[in-house]
Short mmCIF file of C-alpha atoms in Angstrom, two decimals:
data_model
loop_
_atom_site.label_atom_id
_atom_site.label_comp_id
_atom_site.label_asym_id
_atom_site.label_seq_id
_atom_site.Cartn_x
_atom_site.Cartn_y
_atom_site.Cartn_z
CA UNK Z 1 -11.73 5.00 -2.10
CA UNK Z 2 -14.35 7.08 -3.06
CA UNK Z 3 -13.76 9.86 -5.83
CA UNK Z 4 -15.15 12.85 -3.11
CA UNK Z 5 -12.09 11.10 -0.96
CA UNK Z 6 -9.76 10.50 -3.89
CA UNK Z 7 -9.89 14.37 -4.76
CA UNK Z 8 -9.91 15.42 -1.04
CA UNK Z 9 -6.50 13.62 -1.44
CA UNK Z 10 -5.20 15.72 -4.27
CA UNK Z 11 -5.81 18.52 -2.86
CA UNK Z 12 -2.41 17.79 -0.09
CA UNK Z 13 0.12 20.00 -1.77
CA UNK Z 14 2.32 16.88 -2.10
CA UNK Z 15 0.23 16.28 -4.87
CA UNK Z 16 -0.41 18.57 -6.71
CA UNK Z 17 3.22 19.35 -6.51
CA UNK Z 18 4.22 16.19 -8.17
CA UNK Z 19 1.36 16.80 -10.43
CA UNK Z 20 3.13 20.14 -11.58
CA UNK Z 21 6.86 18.77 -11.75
CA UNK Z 22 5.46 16.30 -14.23
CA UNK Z 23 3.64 18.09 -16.52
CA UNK Z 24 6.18 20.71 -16.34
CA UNK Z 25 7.89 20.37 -19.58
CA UNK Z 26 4.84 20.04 -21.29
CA UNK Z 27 3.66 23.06 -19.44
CA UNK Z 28 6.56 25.17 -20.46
CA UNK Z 29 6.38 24.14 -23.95
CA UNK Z 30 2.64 24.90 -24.61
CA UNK Z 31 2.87 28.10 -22.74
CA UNK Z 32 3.77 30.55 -25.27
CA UNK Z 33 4.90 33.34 -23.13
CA UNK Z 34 7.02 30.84 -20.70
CA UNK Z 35 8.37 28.30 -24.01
CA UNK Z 36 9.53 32.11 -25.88
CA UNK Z 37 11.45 32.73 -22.26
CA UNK Z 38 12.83 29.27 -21.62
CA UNK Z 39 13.50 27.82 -25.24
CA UNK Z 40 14.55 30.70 -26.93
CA UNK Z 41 17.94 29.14 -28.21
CA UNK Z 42 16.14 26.20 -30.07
CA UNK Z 43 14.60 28.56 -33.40
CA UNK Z 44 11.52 29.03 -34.89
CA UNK Z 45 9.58 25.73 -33.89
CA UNK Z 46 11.06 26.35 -30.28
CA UNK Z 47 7.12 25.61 -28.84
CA UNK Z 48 7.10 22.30 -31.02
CA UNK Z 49 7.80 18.93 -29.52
CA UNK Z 50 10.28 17.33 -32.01
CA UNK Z 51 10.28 13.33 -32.53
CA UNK Z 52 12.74 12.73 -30.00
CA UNK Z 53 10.50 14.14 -27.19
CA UNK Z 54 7.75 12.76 -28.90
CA UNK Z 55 9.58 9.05 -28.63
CA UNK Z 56 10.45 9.97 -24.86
CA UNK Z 57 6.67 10.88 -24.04
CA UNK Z 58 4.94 8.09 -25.51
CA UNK Z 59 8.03 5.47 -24.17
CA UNK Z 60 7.04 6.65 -20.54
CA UNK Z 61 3.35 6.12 -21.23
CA UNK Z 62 3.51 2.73 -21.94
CA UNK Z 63 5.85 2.25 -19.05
CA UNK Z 64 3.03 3.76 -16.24
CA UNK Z 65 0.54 1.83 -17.96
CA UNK Z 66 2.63 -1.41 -17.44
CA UNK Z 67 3.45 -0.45 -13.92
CA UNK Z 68 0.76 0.04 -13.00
CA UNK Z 69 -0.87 -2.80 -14.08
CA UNK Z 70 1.94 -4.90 -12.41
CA UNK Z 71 1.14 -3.00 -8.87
CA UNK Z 72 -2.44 -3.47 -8.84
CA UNK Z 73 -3.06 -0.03 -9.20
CA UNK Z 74 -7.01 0.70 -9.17
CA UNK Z 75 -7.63 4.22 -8.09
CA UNK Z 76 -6.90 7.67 -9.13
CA UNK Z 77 -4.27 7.95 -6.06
CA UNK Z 78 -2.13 4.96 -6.89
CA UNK Z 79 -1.63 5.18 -10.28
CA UNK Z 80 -0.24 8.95 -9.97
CA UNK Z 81 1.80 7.47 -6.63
CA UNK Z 82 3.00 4.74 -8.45
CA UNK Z 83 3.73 7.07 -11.77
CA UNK Z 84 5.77 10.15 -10.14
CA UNK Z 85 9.08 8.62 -10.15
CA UNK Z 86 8.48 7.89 -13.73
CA UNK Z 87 7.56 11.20 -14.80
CA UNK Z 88 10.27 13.09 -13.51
CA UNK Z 89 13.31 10.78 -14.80
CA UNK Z 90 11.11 11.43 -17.93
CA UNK Z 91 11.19 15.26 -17.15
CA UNK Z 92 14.67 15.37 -16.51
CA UNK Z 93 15.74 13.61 -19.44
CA UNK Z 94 13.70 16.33 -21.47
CA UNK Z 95 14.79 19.38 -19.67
CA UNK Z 96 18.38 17.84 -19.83
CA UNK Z 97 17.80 17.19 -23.79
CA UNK Z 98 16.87 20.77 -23.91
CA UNK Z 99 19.67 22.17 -21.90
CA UNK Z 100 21.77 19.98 -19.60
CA UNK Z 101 21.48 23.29 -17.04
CA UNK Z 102 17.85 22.89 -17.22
CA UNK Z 103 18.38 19.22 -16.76
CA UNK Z 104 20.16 19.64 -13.62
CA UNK Z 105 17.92 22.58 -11.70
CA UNK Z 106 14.89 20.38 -12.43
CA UNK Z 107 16.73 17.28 -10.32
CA UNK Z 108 17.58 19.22 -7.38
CA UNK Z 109 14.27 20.45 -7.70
CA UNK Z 110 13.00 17.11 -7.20
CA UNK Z 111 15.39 16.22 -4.24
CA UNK Z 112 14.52 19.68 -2.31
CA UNK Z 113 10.40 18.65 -3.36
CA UNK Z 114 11.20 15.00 -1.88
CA UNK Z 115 12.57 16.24 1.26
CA UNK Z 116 10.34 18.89 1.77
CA UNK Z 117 6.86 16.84 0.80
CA UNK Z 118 7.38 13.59 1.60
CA UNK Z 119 4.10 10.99 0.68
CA UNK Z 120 1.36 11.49 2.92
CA UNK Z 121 0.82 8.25 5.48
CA UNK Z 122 -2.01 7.07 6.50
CA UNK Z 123 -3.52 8.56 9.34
CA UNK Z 124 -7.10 6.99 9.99
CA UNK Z 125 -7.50 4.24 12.89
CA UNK Z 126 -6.17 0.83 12.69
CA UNK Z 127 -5.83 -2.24 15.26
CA UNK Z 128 -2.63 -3.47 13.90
CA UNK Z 129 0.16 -5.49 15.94
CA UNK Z 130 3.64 -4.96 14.61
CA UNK Z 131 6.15 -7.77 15.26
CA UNK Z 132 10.06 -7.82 15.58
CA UNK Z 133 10.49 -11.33 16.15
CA UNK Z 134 9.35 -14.81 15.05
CA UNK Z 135 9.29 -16.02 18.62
CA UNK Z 136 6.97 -12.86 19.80
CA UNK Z 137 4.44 -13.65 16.87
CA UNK Z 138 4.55 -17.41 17.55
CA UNK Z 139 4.18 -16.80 20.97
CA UNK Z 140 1.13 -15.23 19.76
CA UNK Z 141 -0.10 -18.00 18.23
CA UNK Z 142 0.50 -20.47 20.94
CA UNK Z 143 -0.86 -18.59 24.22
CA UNK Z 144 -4.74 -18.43 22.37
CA UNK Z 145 -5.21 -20.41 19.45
CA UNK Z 146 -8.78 -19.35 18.81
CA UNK Z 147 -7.64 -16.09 17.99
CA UNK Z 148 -7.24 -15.98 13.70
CA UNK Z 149 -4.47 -13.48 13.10
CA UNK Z 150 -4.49 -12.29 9.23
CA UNK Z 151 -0.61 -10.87 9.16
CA UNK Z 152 0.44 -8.60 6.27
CA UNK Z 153 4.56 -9.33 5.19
CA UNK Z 154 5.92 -6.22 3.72
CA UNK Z 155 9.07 -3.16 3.19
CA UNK Z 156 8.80 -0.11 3.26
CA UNK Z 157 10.60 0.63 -0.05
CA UNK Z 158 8.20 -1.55 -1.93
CA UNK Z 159 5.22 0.27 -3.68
CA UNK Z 160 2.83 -2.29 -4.06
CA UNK Z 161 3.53 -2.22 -0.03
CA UNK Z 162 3.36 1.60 0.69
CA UNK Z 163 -0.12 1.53 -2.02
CA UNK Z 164 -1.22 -1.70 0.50
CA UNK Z 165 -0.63 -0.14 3.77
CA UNK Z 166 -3.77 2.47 3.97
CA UNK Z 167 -5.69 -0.66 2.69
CA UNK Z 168 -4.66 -3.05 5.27
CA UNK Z 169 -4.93 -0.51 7.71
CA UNK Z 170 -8.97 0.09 7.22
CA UNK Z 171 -9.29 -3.69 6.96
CA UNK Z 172 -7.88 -3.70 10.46
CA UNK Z 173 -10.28 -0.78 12.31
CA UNK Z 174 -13.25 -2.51 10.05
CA UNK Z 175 -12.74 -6.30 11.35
CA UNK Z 176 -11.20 -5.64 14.41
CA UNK Z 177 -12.69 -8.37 17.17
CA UNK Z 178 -11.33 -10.29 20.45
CA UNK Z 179 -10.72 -13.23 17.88
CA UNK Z 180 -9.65 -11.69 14.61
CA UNK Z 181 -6.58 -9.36 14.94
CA UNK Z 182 -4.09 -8.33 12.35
CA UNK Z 183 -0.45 -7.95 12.52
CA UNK Z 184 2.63 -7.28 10.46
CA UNK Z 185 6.40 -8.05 9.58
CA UNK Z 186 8.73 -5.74 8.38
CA UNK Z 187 11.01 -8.67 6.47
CA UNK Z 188 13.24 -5.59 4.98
CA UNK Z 189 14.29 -5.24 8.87
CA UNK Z 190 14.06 -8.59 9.90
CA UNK Z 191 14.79 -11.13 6.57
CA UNK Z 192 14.99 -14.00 8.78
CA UNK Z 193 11.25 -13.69 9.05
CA UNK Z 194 10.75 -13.72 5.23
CA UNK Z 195 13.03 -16.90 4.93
CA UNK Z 196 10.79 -18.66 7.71
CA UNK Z 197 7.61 -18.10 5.68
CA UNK Z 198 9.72 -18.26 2.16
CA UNK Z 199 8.82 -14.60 1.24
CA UNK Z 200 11.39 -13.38 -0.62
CA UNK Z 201 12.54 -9.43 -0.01
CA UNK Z 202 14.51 -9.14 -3.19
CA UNK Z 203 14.26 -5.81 -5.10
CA UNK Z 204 12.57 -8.01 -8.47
CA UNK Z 205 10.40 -10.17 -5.60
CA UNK Z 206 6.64 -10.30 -6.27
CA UNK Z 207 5.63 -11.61 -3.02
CA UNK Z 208 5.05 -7.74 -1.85
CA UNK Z 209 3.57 -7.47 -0.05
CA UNK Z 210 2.07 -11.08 1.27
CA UNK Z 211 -0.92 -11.19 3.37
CA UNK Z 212 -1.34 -14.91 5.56
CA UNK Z 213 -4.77 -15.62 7.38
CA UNK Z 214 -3.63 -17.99 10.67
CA UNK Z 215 -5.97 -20.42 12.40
CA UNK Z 216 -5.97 -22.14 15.17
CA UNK Z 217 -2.18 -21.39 15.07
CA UNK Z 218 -1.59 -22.71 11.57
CA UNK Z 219 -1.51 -21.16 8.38
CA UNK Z 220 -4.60 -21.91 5.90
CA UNK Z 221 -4.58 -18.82 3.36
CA UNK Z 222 -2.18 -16.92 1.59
CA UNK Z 223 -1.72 -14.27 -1.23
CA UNK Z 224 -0.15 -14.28 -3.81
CA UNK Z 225 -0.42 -17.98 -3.59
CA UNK Z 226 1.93 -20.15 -5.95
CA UNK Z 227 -0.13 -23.08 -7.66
CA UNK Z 228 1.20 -26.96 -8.50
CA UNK Z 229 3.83 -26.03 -10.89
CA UNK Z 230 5.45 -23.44 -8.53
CA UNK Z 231 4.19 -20.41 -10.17
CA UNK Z 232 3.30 -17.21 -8.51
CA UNK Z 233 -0.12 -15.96 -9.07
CA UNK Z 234 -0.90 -12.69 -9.81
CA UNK Z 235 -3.24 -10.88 -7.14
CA UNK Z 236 -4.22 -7.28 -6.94
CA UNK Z 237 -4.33 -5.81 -3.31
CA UNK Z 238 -7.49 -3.96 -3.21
CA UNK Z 239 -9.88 -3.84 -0.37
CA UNK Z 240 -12.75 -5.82 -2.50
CA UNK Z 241 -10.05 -8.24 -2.76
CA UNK Z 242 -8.67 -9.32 0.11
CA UNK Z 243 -12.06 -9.43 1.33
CA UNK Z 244 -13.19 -12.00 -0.87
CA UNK Z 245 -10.27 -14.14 -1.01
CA UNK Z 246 -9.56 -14.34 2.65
CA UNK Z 247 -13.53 -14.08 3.38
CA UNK Z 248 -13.37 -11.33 5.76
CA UNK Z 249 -16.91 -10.45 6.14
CA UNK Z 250 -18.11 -14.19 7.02
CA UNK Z 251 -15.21 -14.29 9.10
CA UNK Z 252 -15.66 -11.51 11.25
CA UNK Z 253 -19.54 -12.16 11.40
CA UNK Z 254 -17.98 -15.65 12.56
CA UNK Z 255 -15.64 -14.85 15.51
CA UNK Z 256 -18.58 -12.13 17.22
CA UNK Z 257 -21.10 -15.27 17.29
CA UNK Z 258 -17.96 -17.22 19.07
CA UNK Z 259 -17.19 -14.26 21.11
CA UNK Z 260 -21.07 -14.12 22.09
CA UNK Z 261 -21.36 -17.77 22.39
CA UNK Z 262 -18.34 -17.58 24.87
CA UNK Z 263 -19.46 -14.66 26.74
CA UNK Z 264 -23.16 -16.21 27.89
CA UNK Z 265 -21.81 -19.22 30.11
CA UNK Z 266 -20.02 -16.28 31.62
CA UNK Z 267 -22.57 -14.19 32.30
CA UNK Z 268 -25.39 -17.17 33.48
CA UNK Z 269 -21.94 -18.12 36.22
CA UNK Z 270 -21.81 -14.30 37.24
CA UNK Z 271 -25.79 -14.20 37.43
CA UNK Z 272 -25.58 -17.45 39.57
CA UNK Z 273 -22.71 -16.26 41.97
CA UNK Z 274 -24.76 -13.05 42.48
CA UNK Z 275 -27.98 -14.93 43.09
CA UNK Z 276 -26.40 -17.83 45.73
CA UNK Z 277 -24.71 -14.28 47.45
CA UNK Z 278 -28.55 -12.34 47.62
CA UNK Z 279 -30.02 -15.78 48.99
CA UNK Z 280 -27.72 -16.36 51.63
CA UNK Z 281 -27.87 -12.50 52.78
CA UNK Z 282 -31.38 -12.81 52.68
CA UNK Z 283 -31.33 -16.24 55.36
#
């Protein structure tokens, strides 16, 4: 995502919202008219953070910085997506350590900004096939096995998945062919799909999300991938990414020449058929 794109983004009140809510206490403490308002009870060095908030501050630092790692995180968007939730238990905790009132408002001041702003989706074009059932997708499989199907496993609740899902979704409009399609499975809905293909859908899983590239009806790449010992490896779902490890752009350059190929034995039969008709009008 570009950084023109990336602050197009921000500007969506959800967030700048969120933006607010967590630099909130901050705000109010650094803000000498609104800290002499709101913290008037606590004395003299009312406007001073004390080491407690201090401790709290620099404790949820480290803990975005580690999430964020752990998600993948690469661009301005997802690492404030992936560090909201953390900032207002953070906030809340401070507001509440200042006043348990204050603690209080500033939660159901999250839940009214949660309903009212939800995350913004993704709303750009994307060829994606959503399946319910293994028998539809193998189905799939079976009626044309030239087509290569590269089929993202996800839930909703994840983040890694919900950070993924704008990705995947570009991947799909940008590689979209008659031979290379791309599909998904809900295994938060439908777990018997995540047993078949042994992702688990655990709250502390790090298979989410999964992407598998199918061909010829089989499966031939996966990430994450777990090496000889049984390990899961670490991979970071970014577009560069996935289109390096699954080879996307050789790929797709791949199944037009077979779609081309395919098409001209076609074509010389239909220029044939309409030749034979013109001769015999013509006797």
């Amino acid at each position: 995502m570009s950084m023109k794109k990336q602050f197009r983004t921000l500007a969506q009140p959800y967030y700048w919202v969120n933006i607010l809510m967590a630099l909130s206490y901050l705000l109010a403490k650094k803000t000498k008219l609104i800290c002499s308002i709101v913290f008037r009870h606590a004395g003299d060095d009312m406007c001073e953070l004390d080491s407690r908030e201090n401790e709290i501050l620099f404790f949820l630092l480290i803990v975005i910085m580690i999430r964020s790692r752990k998600t993948g995180s690469v661009n301005m968007i997802n690492y404030l997506s992936s560090s909201f939730l953390y900032t207002k238990v953070a906030n809340a905790i401070l507001w509440a350590y200042s006043d348990f009132r204050y603690g209080l408002t500033f939660l159901l001041l999250c839940i009214f900004v949660g309903m009212l702003l939800p995350e913004p989706t993704y709303k750009g074009p994307e060829h994606i096939t959503y399946f319910r059932t293994i028998q539809a997708f193998e189905d799939e499989l079976a009626e044309n096995k030239r087509i290569n199907w590269l089929v993202c496993f996800y839930t909703v609740w994840n983040p890694n998945c919900v950070n993924f899902a704008p990705i995947f979704a570009e991947l799909s409009a940008e590689y979209n062919a008659d031979n290379l399609k791309f599909g998904k499975f809900d295994i938060g809905r439908f777990p018997e799909i995540g047993q078949k293909y042994r992702i688990s859908d655990s709250s502390l899983s790090r298979q989410l999300p999964t992407v598998i590239l199918f061909k010829n009806g089989k499966e031939v790449e996966r990430h994450p991938k777990v090496d000889a010992r049984g390990k899961l490896l670490k991979f970071f779902f970014s577009a560069d990414n996935v289109r390096a490890s699954f080879d996307l752009n050789n790929l797709y350059k791949q199944c037009v020449e077979d779609t081309l190929k395919q098409s001209k034995p076609q074509q010389q039969i239909m220029n044939s058929t309409s030749t034979n008709a013109a001769t015999k009008k013509t006797q």
